[in-house]
Amino acid sequence: SSGINAEYGGVGLTVAQCDGSYDHSHGVLQWTVPLVDRSNSSGTLEFTAPGSADSFYPVGVSFNMNSPFCDIRVSGVNAAGSDQSVPYTTECTAFTEQYSIE
């Protein structure tokens, strides 16, 4: 999923079109698109609000995934120079190749 958060004055916001879902409570417009993949690579949120465009900056963008794109896993970790297994944790991180906000 992906999410975009933009702060604004908190009054007078009207959403005309939204792919996904949105919430505009507490002075923040939060837009969420639940699935981003090759077949669903873009989305639209169209809204009007009083004030200038500068009042919506900075904009925060986040991406989340439940599992990696490929099924690569660490099967175990051994101490250097021995076959003794050692405790470990793993973290999977993905980066976007490109995104744009227009």
PDB file of C-alpha atoms in Angstrom:
ATOM      1  CA  SER A   1       0.000   0.000   0.000  1.00  0.00           C
ATOM      2  CA  SER A   2       1.033   3.589  -0.272  1.00  0.00           C
ATOM      3  CA  GLY A   3       0.050   6.673   1.649  1.00  0.00           C
ATOM      4  CA  ILE A   4       0.383  10.415   1.251  1.00  0.00           C
ATOM      5  CA  ASN A   5      -0.035  12.855   4.141  1.00  0.00           C
ATOM      6  CA  ALA A   6      -0.394  16.606   3.669  1.00  0.00           C
ATOM      7  CA  GLU A   7      -1.050  19.143   6.407  1.00  0.00           C
ATOM      8  CA  TYR A   8      -3.642  21.835   5.738  1.00  0.00           C
ATOM      9  CA  GLY A   9      -5.740  24.353   7.639  1.00  0.00           C
ATOM     10  CA  GLY A  10      -8.413  21.795   8.506  1.00  0.00           C
ATOM     11  CA  VAL A  11     -11.493  23.531   7.094  1.00  0.00           C
ATOM     12  CA  GLY A  12     -13.250  23.692   3.739  1.00  0.00           C
ATOM     13  CA  LEU A  13     -11.651  20.647   2.085  1.00  0.00           C
ATOM     14  CA  THR A  14     -13.842  18.995  -0.595  1.00  0.00           C
ATOM     15  CA  VAL A  15     -12.807  15.762  -2.322  1.00  0.00           C
ATOM     16  CA  ALA A  16     -14.091  15.431  -5.904  1.00  0.00           C
ATOM     17  CA  GLN A  17     -12.420  12.117  -6.852  1.00  0.00           C
ATOM     18  CA  CYS A  18     -10.446   9.515  -4.942  1.00  0.00           C
ATOM     19  CA  ASP A  19      -8.848   6.204  -5.914  1.00  0.00           C
ATOM     20  CA  GLY A  20      -8.455   4.346  -2.627  1.00  0.00           C
ATOM     21  CA  SER A  21      -9.529   6.012   0.613  1.00  0.00           C
ATOM     22  CA  TYR A  22      -8.902   9.268   2.427  1.00  0.00           C
ATOM     23  CA  ASP A  23      -9.318  10.908   5.819  1.00  0.00           C
ATOM     24  CA  HIS A  24      -9.065  14.625   6.489  1.00  0.00           C
ATOM     25  CA  SER A  25      -9.349  14.898  10.230  1.00  0.00           C
ATOM     26  CA  HIS A  26      -6.954  16.711  12.579  1.00  0.00           C
ATOM     27  CA  GLY A  27      -5.714  19.124   9.898  1.00  0.00           C
ATOM     28  CA  VAL A  28      -4.041  16.394   7.815  1.00  0.00           C
ATOM     29  CA  LEU A  29      -5.258  14.985   4.509  1.00  0.00           C
ATOM     30  CA  GLN A  30      -4.296  11.305   4.491  1.00  0.00           C
ATOM     31  CA  TRP A  31      -4.751   9.402   1.218  1.00  0.00           C
ATOM     32  CA  THR A  32      -4.209   5.636   1.032  1.00  0.00           C
ATOM     33  CA  VAL A  33      -4.071   3.383  -2.023  1.00  0.00           C
ATOM     34  CA  PRO A  34      -4.305  -0.220  -0.781  1.00  0.00           C
ATOM     35  CA  LEU A  35      -2.594  -1.930  -3.732  1.00  0.00           C
ATOM     36  CA  VAL A  36       0.186  -0.615  -5.967  1.00  0.00           C
ATOM     37  CA  ASP A  37       1.518  -3.025  -8.575  1.00  0.00           C
ATOM     38  CA  ARG A  38       2.145  -3.253 -12.332  1.00  0.00           C
ATOM     39  CA  SER A  39      -1.573  -3.366 -13.134  1.00  0.00           C
ATOM     40  CA  ASN A  40      -2.445  -0.614 -10.625  1.00  0.00           C
ATOM     41  CA  SER A  41       0.551   1.738 -10.748  1.00  0.00           C
ATOM     42  CA  SER A  42      -1.176   5.104 -10.386  1.00  0.00           C
ATOM     43  CA  GLY A  43      -4.009   6.752  -8.518  1.00  0.00           C
ATOM     44  CA  THR A  44      -5.857  10.044  -8.338  1.00  0.00           C
ATOM     45  CA  LEU A  45      -6.975  12.243  -5.479  1.00  0.00           C
ATOM     46  CA  GLU A  46      -8.666  15.426  -6.655  1.00  0.00           C
ATOM     47  CA  PHE A  47      -9.698  17.987  -4.056  1.00  0.00           C
ATOM     48  CA  THR A  48     -10.232  21.678  -3.480  1.00  0.00           C
ATOM     49  CA  ALA A  49      -9.390  23.649  -0.365  1.00  0.00           C
ATOM     50  CA  PRO A  50      -9.119  27.311   0.561  1.00  0.00           C
ATOM     51  CA  GLY A  51      -5.670  28.921   0.732  1.00  0.00           C
ATOM     52  CA  SER A  52      -2.538  28.531  -1.360  1.00  0.00           C
ATOM     53  CA  ALA A  53      -0.851  25.363  -2.604  1.00  0.00           C
ATOM     54  CA  ASP A  54       2.080  26.126  -0.270  1.00  0.00           C
ATOM     55  CA  SER A  55      -0.143  25.401   2.738  1.00  0.00           C
ATOM     56  CA  PHE A  56      -0.041  21.658   1.849  1.00  0.00           C
ATOM     57  CA  TYR A  57       3.739  21.333   2.115  1.00  0.00           C
ATOM     58  CA  PRO A  58       5.663  19.407   3.269  1.00  0.00           C
ATOM     59  CA  VAL A  59       4.044  16.267   1.821  1.00  0.00           C
ATOM     60  CA  GLY A  60       4.928  12.883   3.328  1.00  0.00           C
ATOM     61  CA  VAL A  61       4.899   9.730   1.173  1.00  0.00           C
ATOM     62  CA  SER A  62       5.128   6.170   2.483  1.00  0.00           C
ATOM     63  CA  PHE A  63       5.051   2.716   0.918  1.00  0.00           C
ATOM     64  CA  ASN A  64       4.374  -0.558   2.746  1.00  0.00           C
ATOM     65  CA  MET A  65       4.502  -4.161   1.607  1.00  0.00           C
ATOM     66  CA  ASN A  66       3.462  -7.350   3.373  1.00  0.00           C
ATOM     67  CA  SER A  67       6.012  -9.570   1.615  1.00  0.00           C
ATOM     68  CA  PRO A  68       8.977  -9.077  -0.724  1.00  0.00           C
ATOM     69  CA  PHE A  69       8.571  -9.319  -4.489  1.00  0.00           C
ATOM     70  CA  CYS A  70      10.782 -12.400  -4.631  1.00  0.00           C
ATOM     71  CA  ASP A  71      10.924 -15.317  -2.197  1.00  0.00           C
ATOM     72  CA  ILE A  72      14.515 -14.983  -0.941  1.00  0.00           C
ATOM     73  CA  ARG A  73      15.072 -15.908   2.692  1.00  0.00           C
ATOM     74  CA  VAL A  74      18.045 -16.365   5.028  1.00  0.00           C
ATOM     75  CA  SER A  75      18.032 -20.015   6.096  1.00  0.00           C
ATOM     76  CA  GLY A  76      20.586 -19.612   8.893  1.00  0.00           C
ATOM     77  CA  VAL A  77      23.706 -17.810  10.123  1.00  0.00           C
ATOM     78  CA  ASN A  78      26.885 -19.509  11.304  1.00  0.00           C
ATOM     79  CA  ALA A  79      29.819 -18.005  13.195  1.00  0.00           C
ATOM     80  CA  ALA A  80      32.873 -17.351  11.017  1.00  0.00           C
ATOM     81  CA  GLY A  81      35.339 -20.272  11.152  1.00  0.00           C
ATOM     82  CA  SER A  82      32.851 -22.705  12.693  1.00  0.00           C
ATOM     83  CA  ASP A  83      29.537 -24.351  11.957  1.00  0.00           C
ATOM     84  CA  GLN A  84      27.997 -23.011  15.159  1.00  0.00           C
ATOM     85  CA  SER A  85      24.608 -21.433  14.527  1.00  0.00           C
ATOM     86  CA  VAL A  86      24.127 -17.932  15.929  1.00  0.00           C
ATOM     87  CA  PRO A  87      20.914 -15.992  16.581  1.00  0.00           C
ATOM     88  CA  TYR A  88      19.951 -13.461  13.885  1.00  0.00           C
ATOM     89  CA  THR A  89      17.155 -11.255  12.630  1.00  0.00           C
ATOM     90  CA  THR A  90      16.339 -10.117   9.116  1.00  0.00           C
ATOM     91  CA  GLU A  91      14.833  -6.984   7.681  1.00  0.00           C
ATOM     92  CA  CYS A  92      13.516  -6.615   4.145  1.00  0.00           C
ATOM     93  CA  THR A  93      13.597  -3.142   2.611  1.00  0.00           C
ATOM     94  CA  ALA A  94      12.210  -2.034  -0.745  1.00  0.00           C
ATOM     95  CA  PHE A  95      12.794   1.254  -2.514  1.00  0.00           C
ATOM     96  CA  THR A  96      10.727   2.880  -5.210  1.00  0.00           C
ATOM     97  CA  GLU A  97      12.364   3.326  -8.572  1.00  0.00           C
ATOM     98  CA  GLN A  98      10.306   6.449  -9.191  1.00  0.00           C
ATOM     99  CA  TYR A  99       7.222   8.256  -7.967  1.00  0.00           C
ATOM    100  CA  SER A 100       5.777  11.658  -8.738  1.00  0.00           C
ATOM    101  CA  ILE A 101       3.271  14.005  -7.169  1.00  0.00           C
ATOM    102  CA  GLU A 102       1.643  16.336  -9.668  1.00  0.00           C
TER     103      GLU A 102
END
